Each structure stands twice: as structure tokens, then as C-alpha cells.
Short mmCIF file of C-alpha atoms in Angstrom, two decimals:
data_model
loop_
_atom_site.label_atom_id
_atom_site.label_comp_id
_atom_site.label_asym_id
_atom_site.label_seq_id
_atom_site.Cartn_x
_atom_site.Cartn_y
_atom_site.Cartn_z
CA MET A 167 16.88 15.90 8.20
CA ALA A 168 20.43 15.08 9.32
CA ASP A 169 22.65 12.63 7.25
CA ASN A 170 22.14 9.22 8.63
CA ALA A 171 24.14 6.02 7.34
CA ASN A 172 20.78 3.92 8.48
CA PHE A 173 19.08 5.54 5.52
CA ASP A 174 19.71 4.76 1.71
CA LEU A 175 17.33 7.73 0.77
CA GLU A 176 16.36 11.11 1.82
CA CYS A 177 14.38 13.49 0.52
CA GLU A 178 14.19 17.08 1.73
CA HIS A 179 11.19 19.45 0.53
CA LEU A 180 11.12 17.71 -2.55
CA SER A 181 8.47 19.26 -5.25
CA LYS A 182 7.72 19.15 -8.89
CA ARG A 183 5.70 21.75 -10.54
CA PHE A 184 4.28 21.64 -14.08
CA ALA A 185 3.09 25.03 -15.14
CA ASP A 186 0.38 25.86 -12.65
CA PHE A 187 0.03 22.05 -11.44
CA THR A 188 1.73 20.67 -8.54
CA ALA A 189 2.60 17.00 -8.62
CA VAL A 190 4.66 16.55 -5.77
CA ASP A 191 4.65 19.02 -2.93
CA SER A 192 7.36 19.55 -0.54
CA LEU A 193 7.92 15.98 0.65
CA ASN A 194 10.01 15.20 3.62
CA PHE A 195 10.77 11.47 4.28
CA ALA A 196 13.64 9.00 4.76
CA VAL A 197 13.97 5.30 3.75
CA GLU A 198 15.82 2.86 5.74
CA ALA A 199 18.73 0.87 4.05
CA GLY A 200 17.47 -2.81 3.42
CA SER A 201 13.74 -2.08 3.52
CA PHE A 202 10.85 -2.72 1.33
CA PHE A 203 9.14 0.91 1.18
CA SER A 204 5.72 1.46 -0.85
CA ILE A 205 4.36 4.62 -1.99
CA LEU A 206 0.54 3.85 -2.21
CA GLY A 207 -2.04 5.92 -4.13
CA PRO A 208 -4.43 6.42 -6.83
CA SER A 209 -3.98 7.44 -10.16
CA GLY A 210 -2.57 11.11 -10.66
CA CYS A 211 -1.69 11.56 -6.90
CA GLY A 212 2.17 12.04 -7.92
CA LYS A 213 3.57 8.76 -7.14
CA THR A 214 4.96 7.92 -10.58
CA THR A 215 6.52 11.50 -10.81
CA LEU A 216 8.19 11.23 -7.46
CA LEU A 217 9.71 7.80 -8.57
CA ARG A 218 11.04 9.64 -11.86
CA MET A 219 12.83 11.98 -9.89
CA LEU A 220 14.30 9.45 -7.54
CA ALA A 221 15.50 7.65 -11.02
CA GLY A 222 16.98 10.97 -12.18
CA PHE A 223 14.48 11.29 -15.25
CA GLU A 224 12.51 14.23 -14.00
CA SER A 225 14.51 17.17 -12.14
CA PRO A 226 13.05 18.52 -9.08
CA SER A 227 11.34 22.02 -9.10
CA GLU A 228 12.63 22.37 -5.43
CA GLY A 229 14.29 20.35 -2.52
CA GLU A 230 17.20 17.57 -2.21
CA ILE A 231 17.31 13.93 -2.98
CA ARG A 232 20.09 12.11 -1.29
CA ILE A 233 20.97 8.42 -1.83
CA HIS A 234 23.23 6.85 0.79
CA GLN A 235 24.22 10.46 2.03
CA LYS A 236 25.42 11.74 -1.17
CA ARG A 237 23.26 14.46 -3.04
CA VAL A 238 22.01 13.07 -6.46
CA ASN A 239 19.85 16.17 -7.69
CA GLU A 240 22.49 16.80 -10.47
CA LEU A 241 23.41 13.25 -11.49
CA ALA A 242 22.12 11.90 -14.65
CA PRO A 243 19.98 8.56 -14.12
CA ASN A 244 23.00 6.16 -15.24
CA LYS A 245 25.13 8.12 -12.86
CA ARG A 246 23.04 7.29 -9.73
CA PRO A 247 23.20 4.09 -7.77
CA VAL A 248 19.74 3.01 -8.60
CA ASN A 249 17.94 0.66 -10.97
CA MET A 250 14.25 0.56 -12.35
CA VAL A 251 11.85 -2.21 -13.14
CA PHE A 252 9.01 -0.98 -15.29
CA GLN A 253 5.34 -2.38 -15.42
CA HIS A 254 5.94 -3.94 -18.76
CA LEU A 255 9.74 -5.05 -17.83
CA ALA A 256 11.37 -3.98 -21.18
CA LEU A 257 13.02 -7.25 -21.70
CA PHE A 258 14.84 -7.23 -25.11
CA PRO A 259 12.74 -10.28 -27.07
CA ASN A 260 15.62 -10.55 -29.25
CA MET A 261 18.03 -11.78 -26.58
CA ASN A 262 18.16 -14.77 -24.45
CA VAL A 263 18.16 -14.57 -20.71
CA ALA A 264 21.82 -14.44 -20.23
CA GLU A 265 22.15 -11.44 -22.81
CA ASN A 266 19.43 -9.61 -21.15
CA ILE A 267 21.10 -9.92 -17.74
CA ALA A 268 24.48 -9.15 -19.29
CA TYR A 269 23.17 -5.86 -21.12
CA GLY A 270 24.08 -3.66 -18.04
CA LEU A 271 27.16 -5.43 -17.23
CA LYS A 272 28.62 -5.12 -20.63
CA ARG A 273 27.73 -1.43 -20.44
CA ARG A 274 29.79 -0.98 -17.34
CA GLY A 275 32.85 -2.95 -18.96
CA VAL A 276 32.58 -5.95 -16.70
CA LYS A 277 34.57 -8.70 -18.37
CA ALA A 278 33.22 -11.84 -20.01
CA ALA A 279 34.31 -14.23 -17.02
CA GLU A 280 32.87 -12.13 -14.50
CA ARG A 281 29.83 -11.44 -16.41
CA SER A 282 29.26 -15.14 -16.28
CA ARG A 283 29.70 -15.68 -12.88
CA LYS A 284 27.58 -12.64 -11.89
CA ILE A 285 24.55 -14.14 -14.25
CA THR A 286 24.90 -17.56 -12.66
CA ASP A 287 24.98 -16.38 -9.32
CA VAL A 288 21.92 -14.18 -9.77
CA LEU A 289 19.75 -16.57 -11.50
CA GLU A 290 20.28 -19.20 -8.83
CA ARG A 291 19.26 -16.24 -6.22
CA VAL A 292 15.82 -15.53 -8.41
CA GLY A 293 15.27 -19.46 -8.67
CA LEU A 294 15.72 -19.55 -12.28
CA ASN A 295 19.40 -21.31 -12.57
CA GLY A 296 20.25 -23.15 -15.74
CA SER A 297 17.95 -20.80 -17.91
CA GLN A 298 20.58 -18.88 -19.14
CA GLN A 299 19.91 -19.87 -23.00
CA LYS A 300 16.08 -19.45 -22.91
CA GLN A 301 14.50 -16.83 -25.07
CA ILE A 302 12.19 -14.45 -23.45
CA SER A 303 9.38 -15.82 -25.56
CA GLN A 304 9.94 -19.20 -23.69
CA LEU A 305 9.51 -17.76 -20.26
CA SER A 306 6.04 -17.36 -18.11
CA GLY A 307 4.95 -14.03 -16.70
CA GLY A 308 6.42 -14.80 -13.46
CA GLN A 309 9.90 -15.93 -14.71
CA LYS A 310 9.71 -12.73 -17.02
CA GLN A 311 9.25 -10.84 -13.75
CA ARG A 312 12.25 -12.55 -12.10
CA ILE A 313 14.47 -11.95 -14.99
CA ALA A 314 13.68 -8.31 -15.15
CA ILE A 315 14.51 -8.03 -11.24
CA ALA A 316 17.66 -10.09 -11.73
CA ARG A 317 18.95 -7.86 -14.63
CA SER A 318 18.37 -4.72 -12.09
CA LEU A 319 19.86 -6.70 -9.29
CA VAL A 320 22.98 -7.84 -10.90
CA LEU A 321 24.29 -4.39 -10.99
CA GLU A 322 23.93 -4.17 -7.21
CA PRO A 323 22.02 -0.81 -6.89
CA ARG A 324 21.52 1.10 -3.72
CA LEU A 325 17.77 1.40 -4.45
CA LEU A 326 15.77 -0.65 -7.03
CA LEU A 327 12.77 1.31 -8.13
CA LEU A 328 9.72 -0.54 -9.10
CA ASP A 329 6.97 1.06 -11.06
CA GLU A 330 3.64 -1.09 -10.67
CA PRO A 331 5.55 -4.34 -11.78
CA LEU A 332 2.74 -6.48 -11.32
CA GLY A 333 0.20 -4.56 -12.95
CA ALA A 334 -0.13 -6.52 -16.24
CA LEU A 335 -0.14 -10.00 -14.30
CA ASP A 336 -3.42 -12.02 -13.77
CA LEU A 337 -4.64 -12.29 -10.44
CA LYS A 338 -3.30 -15.59 -9.40
CA LEU A 339 0.25 -14.77 -10.66
CA ARG A 340 0.19 -11.14 -8.72
CA GLU A 341 -0.75 -13.21 -5.32
CA LYS A 342 2.32 -15.61 -6.29
CA MET A 343 4.60 -12.77 -7.12
CA LYS A 344 3.77 -10.54 -4.22
CA VAL A 345 5.19 -13.30 -1.70
CA GLU A 346 8.30 -13.72 -4.48
CA LEU A 347 9.25 -10.10 -4.53
CA LYS A 348 9.29 -9.97 -0.71
CA HIS A 349 11.30 -12.92 -0.73
CA LEU A 350 13.72 -11.61 -3.11
CA GLN A 351 14.04 -8.40 -1.25
CA ARG A 352 15.13 -10.04 1.78
CA GLU A 353 17.47 -12.16 -0.13
CA PHE A 354 19.37 -9.64 -1.77
CA GLY A 355 19.02 -7.00 1.22
CA THR A 356 18.50 -4.12 -1.52
CA THR A 357 16.39 -1.25 -0.43
CA PHE A 358 13.20 -1.62 -2.71
CA ILE A 359 11.23 1.36 -3.47
CA TYR A 360 7.73 0.25 -4.84
CA ILE A 361 5.13 2.26 -6.59
CA THR A 362 1.38 0.79 -6.48
CA HIS A 363 -2.20 1.70 -6.55
CA ASP A 364 -3.03 -1.67 -5.20
CA GLN A 365 -3.72 -1.82 -1.33
CA SER A 366 -3.15 -5.23 -0.86
CA GLU A 367 0.60 -5.13 -2.63
CA ALA A 368 1.53 -2.31 -0.38
CA LEU A 369 0.25 -4.25 2.86
CA VAL A 370 1.71 -7.62 1.95
CA MET A 371 5.15 -6.46 1.04
CA SER A 372 6.01 -3.50 3.01
CA ASP A 373 7.89 -2.59 5.87
CA LYS A 374 6.53 1.01 5.43
CA VAL A 375 4.09 2.46 3.62
CA ALA A 376 3.65 6.20 2.47
CA VAL A 377 0.10 6.93 1.47
CA MET A 378 -0.06 9.70 -1.17
CA ASN A 379 -2.72 11.86 -2.30
CA HIS A 380 -2.61 15.09 -4.26
CA GLY A 381 1.29 15.25 -4.01
CA LYS A 382 1.55 14.84 -0.40
CA PHE A 383 1.71 11.96 2.07
CA GLU A 384 -1.29 11.59 4.14
CA GLN A 385 0.42 9.14 6.44
CA LEU A 386 3.85 7.04 6.26
CA ALA A 387 3.66 4.02 8.73
CA SER A 388 3.88 0.58 8.89
CA PRO A 389 0.97 -1.52 7.25
CA GLN A 390 -0.37 -2.48 10.42
CA GLU A 391 -0.57 1.07 11.60
CA LEU A 392 -2.03 2.38 8.40
CA TYR A 393 -4.87 -0.20 8.79
CA TYR A 394 -5.63 0.07 12.21
CA GLN A 395 -4.60 3.71 13.22
CA PRO A 396 -5.34 5.59 10.33
CA LYS A 397 -4.60 9.51 10.75
CA SER A 398 -6.95 10.94 8.07
CA ALA A 399 -10.30 9.76 6.45
CA PHE A 400 -8.57 9.48 3.26
CA VAL A 401 -6.11 6.53 4.40
CA ALA A 402 -9.20 4.80 6.45
CA LYS A 403 -11.10 4.75 3.17
CA PHE A 404 -8.18 3.83 0.87
CA VAL A 405 -6.36 0.95 3.18
CA GLY A 406 -8.59 -1.86 3.36
CA GLN A 407 -12.60 -1.91 3.48
CA THR A 408 -14.51 0.16 6.11
CA ASN A 409 -17.62 1.18 6.94
CA SER A 410 -17.81 5.27 7.09
CA LEU A 411 -20.40 7.23 8.87
CA LYS A 412 -20.68 10.98 9.64
CA ALA A 413 -21.56 11.96 13.35
CA LEU A 414 -21.78 14.88 15.98
CA VAL A 415 -20.24 14.52 19.33
CA PHE A 416 -23.09 14.92 22.11
CA GLU A 417 -20.77 13.84 25.17
CA GLN A 418 -17.40 12.88 26.18
CA LYS A 419 -16.25 10.95 29.10
CA LYS A 420 -12.63 10.69 29.32
CA ASP A 421 -11.52 8.66 26.39
CA ILE A 422 -15.21 7.54 25.33
CA ALA A 423 -17.25 9.84 23.04
CA LEU A 424 -21.06 9.33 22.46
CA LEU A 425 -22.11 10.23 19.14
CA LYS A 426 -25.18 10.62 17.12
CA THR A 427 -24.82 9.77 13.41
CA ALA A 428 -26.57 12.02 10.72
CA ARG A 429 -29.48 9.19 10.44
CA GLY A 430 -29.98 9.35 14.37
CA ARG A 431 -28.13 6.16 15.73
CA HIS A 432 -26.19 6.78 18.80
CA LEU A 433 -22.87 5.23 18.96
CA ILE A 434 -20.07 4.58 21.44
CA VAL A 435 -16.51 5.16 20.49
CA ALA A 436 -12.97 5.36 22.08
CA THR A 437 -10.75 8.21 21.19
CA PRO A 438 -7.87 9.70 22.53
CA HIS A 439 -8.78 13.10 21.45
CA ALA A 440 -10.92 15.33 23.38
CA TYR A 441 -13.90 16.76 21.40
CA SER A 442 -16.14 19.64 22.02
CA VAL A 443 -20.23 19.17 22.13
CA ASN A 444 -21.48 19.20 18.55
CA ALA A 445 -18.02 18.75 17.10
CA ARG A 446 -18.30 16.88 13.68
CA VAL A 447 -16.41 13.58 13.31
CA SER A 448 -16.31 10.57 10.71
CA VAL A 449 -16.45 7.15 12.30
CA PHE A 450 -14.96 4.24 10.67
CA ILE A 451 -15.50 0.40 11.33
CA ARG A 452 -13.55 -2.22 9.59
CA PRO A 453 -16.13 -5.14 8.22
CA GLU A 454 -14.19 -7.69 10.21
CA ALA A 455 -14.42 -5.77 13.50
CA ILE A 456 -18.40 -6.29 13.57
CA GLY A 457 -19.70 -9.39 15.13
CA ILE A 458 -23.15 -10.83 14.21
CA ALA A 459 -25.59 -12.64 16.37
CA GLU A 460 -29.32 -13.61 15.99
CA ALA A 461 -31.98 -10.86 15.64
CA GLY A 462 -32.79 -9.44 19.12
CA GLN A 463 -30.07 -11.21 20.84
CA ASP A 464 -28.49 -8.89 23.67
CA VAL A 465 -24.78 -9.42 23.49
CA GLN A 466 -21.87 -7.81 25.34
CA ALA A 467 -20.82 -4.84 23.12
CA ASP A 468 -20.80 -1.18 23.50
CA ASN A 469 -22.82 -0.82 20.09
CA GLN A 470 -25.47 -3.24 19.04
CA PHE A 471 -28.79 -3.25 17.02
CA ASP A 472 -30.73 -5.15 14.43
CA VAL A 473 -30.30 -5.08 10.85
CA GLN A 474 -31.80 -6.37 7.69
CA VAL A 475 -29.87 -8.27 5.13
CA GLU A 476 -29.54 -6.37 1.80
CA GLU A 477 -26.96 -8.71 -0.13
CA CYS A 478 -25.07 -11.79 0.34
CA LEU A 479 -21.90 -11.55 -1.52
CA PHE A 480 -20.05 -14.92 -1.46
CA ASP A 481 -16.60 -15.17 -2.21
CA GLY A 482 -15.34 -18.01 0.07
CA ALA A 483 -13.09 -16.91 2.80
CA SER A 484 -13.63 -13.08 2.18
CA SER A 485 -17.50 -13.03 2.02
CA THR A 486 -19.53 -10.23 2.85
CA LEU A 487 -22.80 -9.27 4.14
CA VAL A 488 -24.29 -5.89 3.10
CA VAL A 489 -26.83 -4.91 6.15
CA ARG A 490 -29.16 -2.09 6.90
CA ASP A 491 -29.97 -0.62 10.00
CA ILE A 492 -33.63 -1.30 10.52
CA HIS A 493 -34.50 1.89 12.28
CA HIS A 494 -31.73 4.61 11.05
CA HIS A 495 -31.33 2.90 7.39
CA ASP A 496 -27.61 3.17 7.15
CA LEU A 497 -25.75 0.60 5.44
CA TYR A 498 -22.80 -1.77 6.77
CA LYS A 499 -20.56 -4.11 5.12
CA VAL A 500 -19.90 -7.05 7.51
CA ALA A 501 -16.96 -9.86 7.14
CA PRO A 502 -18.49 -12.82 8.92
CA GLY A 503 -16.02 -14.76 10.93
CA ALA A 504 -15.17 -18.58 10.54
CA ASP A 505 -17.49 -19.36 13.40
CA PHE A 506 -20.54 -17.87 11.27
CA SER A 507 -21.87 -19.65 8.56
CA LEU A 508 -23.45 -17.94 5.69
CA GLN A 509 -25.44 -20.91 4.40
CA HIS A 510 -28.92 -20.16 5.99
CA VAL A 511 -28.62 -16.20 5.72
CA VAL A 512 -31.03 -14.91 2.90
CA VAL A 513 -31.76 -11.30 1.68
CA GLY A 514 -34.22 -9.59 3.82
CA SER A 515 -33.51 -11.68 6.93
CA GLN A 516 -32.79 -9.94 10.21
CA LEU A 517 -29.61 -10.24 12.23
CA ARG A 518 -27.97 -8.23 15.09
CA ILE A 519 -24.57 -6.59 14.64
CA TYR A 520 -22.33 -5.60 16.93
CA TRP A 521 -18.95 -4.07 17.79
CA ASN A 522 -17.10 -2.51 21.12
CA ALA A 523 -16.15 1.33 21.41
CA LYS A 524 -12.42 0.42 20.59
CA GLN A 525 -12.94 -1.15 17.35
CA ALA A 526 -14.13 2.02 15.89
CA ILE A 527 -12.11 4.83 14.58
CA CYS A 528 -12.92 8.34 15.27
CA ILE A 529 -11.38 11.36 13.00
CA ALA A 530 -12.32 14.79 13.38
CA ALA A 531 -14.17 16.51 10.42
CA GLU A 532 -11.34 18.96 9.72
CA VAL A 533 -8.86 15.83 9.30
CA ALA A 534 -11.67 13.81 7.91
CA SER A 535 -11.75 15.81 4.48
CA GLU A 536 -10.73 13.91 1.37
CA SER A 537 -9.45 17.00 -0.32
#
């Protein structure tokens, strides 16, 4: 990976081993300057270990970390052009807002008049101007979040590392803070590297997302590409809701494959890959890609069949139907569109579901493994 001024972070063959366990396994990636980059994955996948190596709290077993084209492997945490926001924020409860923000500036020897100017400026930019004398106990959860970010950004780091900072907030505040964090990142232009297990956080805020599993990146792409063009079964299942079916290819014509599911249902899918007859594949269909019609109604779609309603999960705009294929017994989750009312749908009633070949994702079995 060549040096490039457009990258604030470059990692080459980065690994971390603990005895016989490999937490991070030979990662190669770069993060563009001024971008919002998220590392998304389940607990134990290695994402926090990766963040700690970037911060300097852990030393790599192998590989190189470069920040703004400079190798930082041997630099102590306080010598790196990075700062970190932790899940529990680590604000000083015995200091007021201004004193919390001034802490790092004092350690750097910034004079009082300059500290005051910087504190006023950063508070204005995070929307909390005039709160200098407030105690931390007087702040709401969202305000504490912004103060923790202000305390980090006032030091003008090249990278801001965020370790699941929304994890301790309630649902409504998390939704609000997702928007605010994205706004703050754009306002300051600082490169954010964000660790999360929450797919919604990663998709909403990020320019690029790396999906991590067992110490490796399964896929690094834009949120849209991860959702609509996953490269592995793990990504297809971890990013967003999906219906998953195992199938065999029994015929392929150009970019259209004819499949037979494990329960005998014939499906038509579009795929750029050439499969041999009897090749094992996994098929993924997003719930919102599935249309609904009256049972027995013929619609213009590549795949259509009747189902029985098993559950109606009402949650306002994100309501879901769980339905079962009448003849082949596979279960599907369907997200009805705004033009379809759930008001008269009851458990046990029959409907027709349908989708077109291009709305399904087909992945070869050797790639489809989640291990």
C-alpha cells in the first residue's frame, strides 16, 4: 500500500495475537482523510483490539500502522495524533464543562487565554455555547456525549477513535445522536473511526463500513453496497434483515440461474457468476423486496407463490409479516409497503408473495460459509 496524502490511516498486514488466539488477522486497509469510517461486527470479532492498536494501547504482533503517512507503531498513545471517546465517556465529575474540555489543553501547555478561546469555539460548534460553568451532573445524556466529543476534538486530532459511544444511551437518544455525530464529523472535518456492533449506527453515519468477523474484514464498502451487494453470507445476514434459503443450481442461462431450494421450491435469481449444475448456493431476499398480493392472484414477477400468515408483528412503519410457503414450508419475513394495510391481515389467512430475479442475492456455498 503506497503512501497517499488522501489517507489519514493506512494499515498493512496488521495482526494481533494473544498466546494461541489471533484477535486481528493480517488486515490491509486505508481510511480517507475527513471520512466517517465504521468497523462493524459482533462481540469478540476483534474490533476493539484493532481500535486499541490504533490508539497505542496494544502493540501489533505484526504489520504497520501509518497515520498521515507516518509510522506510529512505536509511539506511545499520548504521542499519536489521535484521541478517543469511550462508551462510558470518562468525563471528570468533579470538574465543570470548561474544566473537562481544558484538561488536555492544559497538559499540552496551552495558555489560559488561548484555552478560553478554544473552549468557547468548540462548545459553539457542538451546540452547547454558554455551558462552560455547568457541572457534568447537570447535563443530559446527549449533552455529556457532545462534551466528551468536544474534549477530544478541541485537541485537533488527526483521527478520532470512538468505541461504541452510544451503547449506554436509550433508544430515542441513540437515534438522535446518530444524526448529531454525523453532523459533528462533517462540521469538524476530522476523520472518525467508529466501533460498533449496531448495524443501524454503521449504515446511517458512515461513508465506508468494514464488516469484521473472526479478526478479518469480510467486506469493506459503502453502506449501500454492503446492503445491496454483500460478498458473503455473513455480511448478508449481519447487515440488515434478510430471508435466507439454501438451494442447488439445476440450470443457468446467461445471468439467470434456476434453483431448487432444500424444501423443493423452484426459484429464479439473477447472478453475474457462472454456476455448474448441482452447485450449492445460498439465496438472500430482503423483506422489503418481497411484494404482497391476494392469494392466487397472478402478478408480473419471476417468483410468486401463496403463503399462510404465521405472525403479524406490528411496529408502525417497520411492521413485519412472518409467512410460510403453503406447499414447501419455508418461512419468510415480509415488510409490507405503505400501499399495503395490515389492518385486515390475520394469522392463518393466505396471501401471495412475489419478487423479481434481480431482487435476490445469490452466493456460492463456499463463500456462504459463516465460519
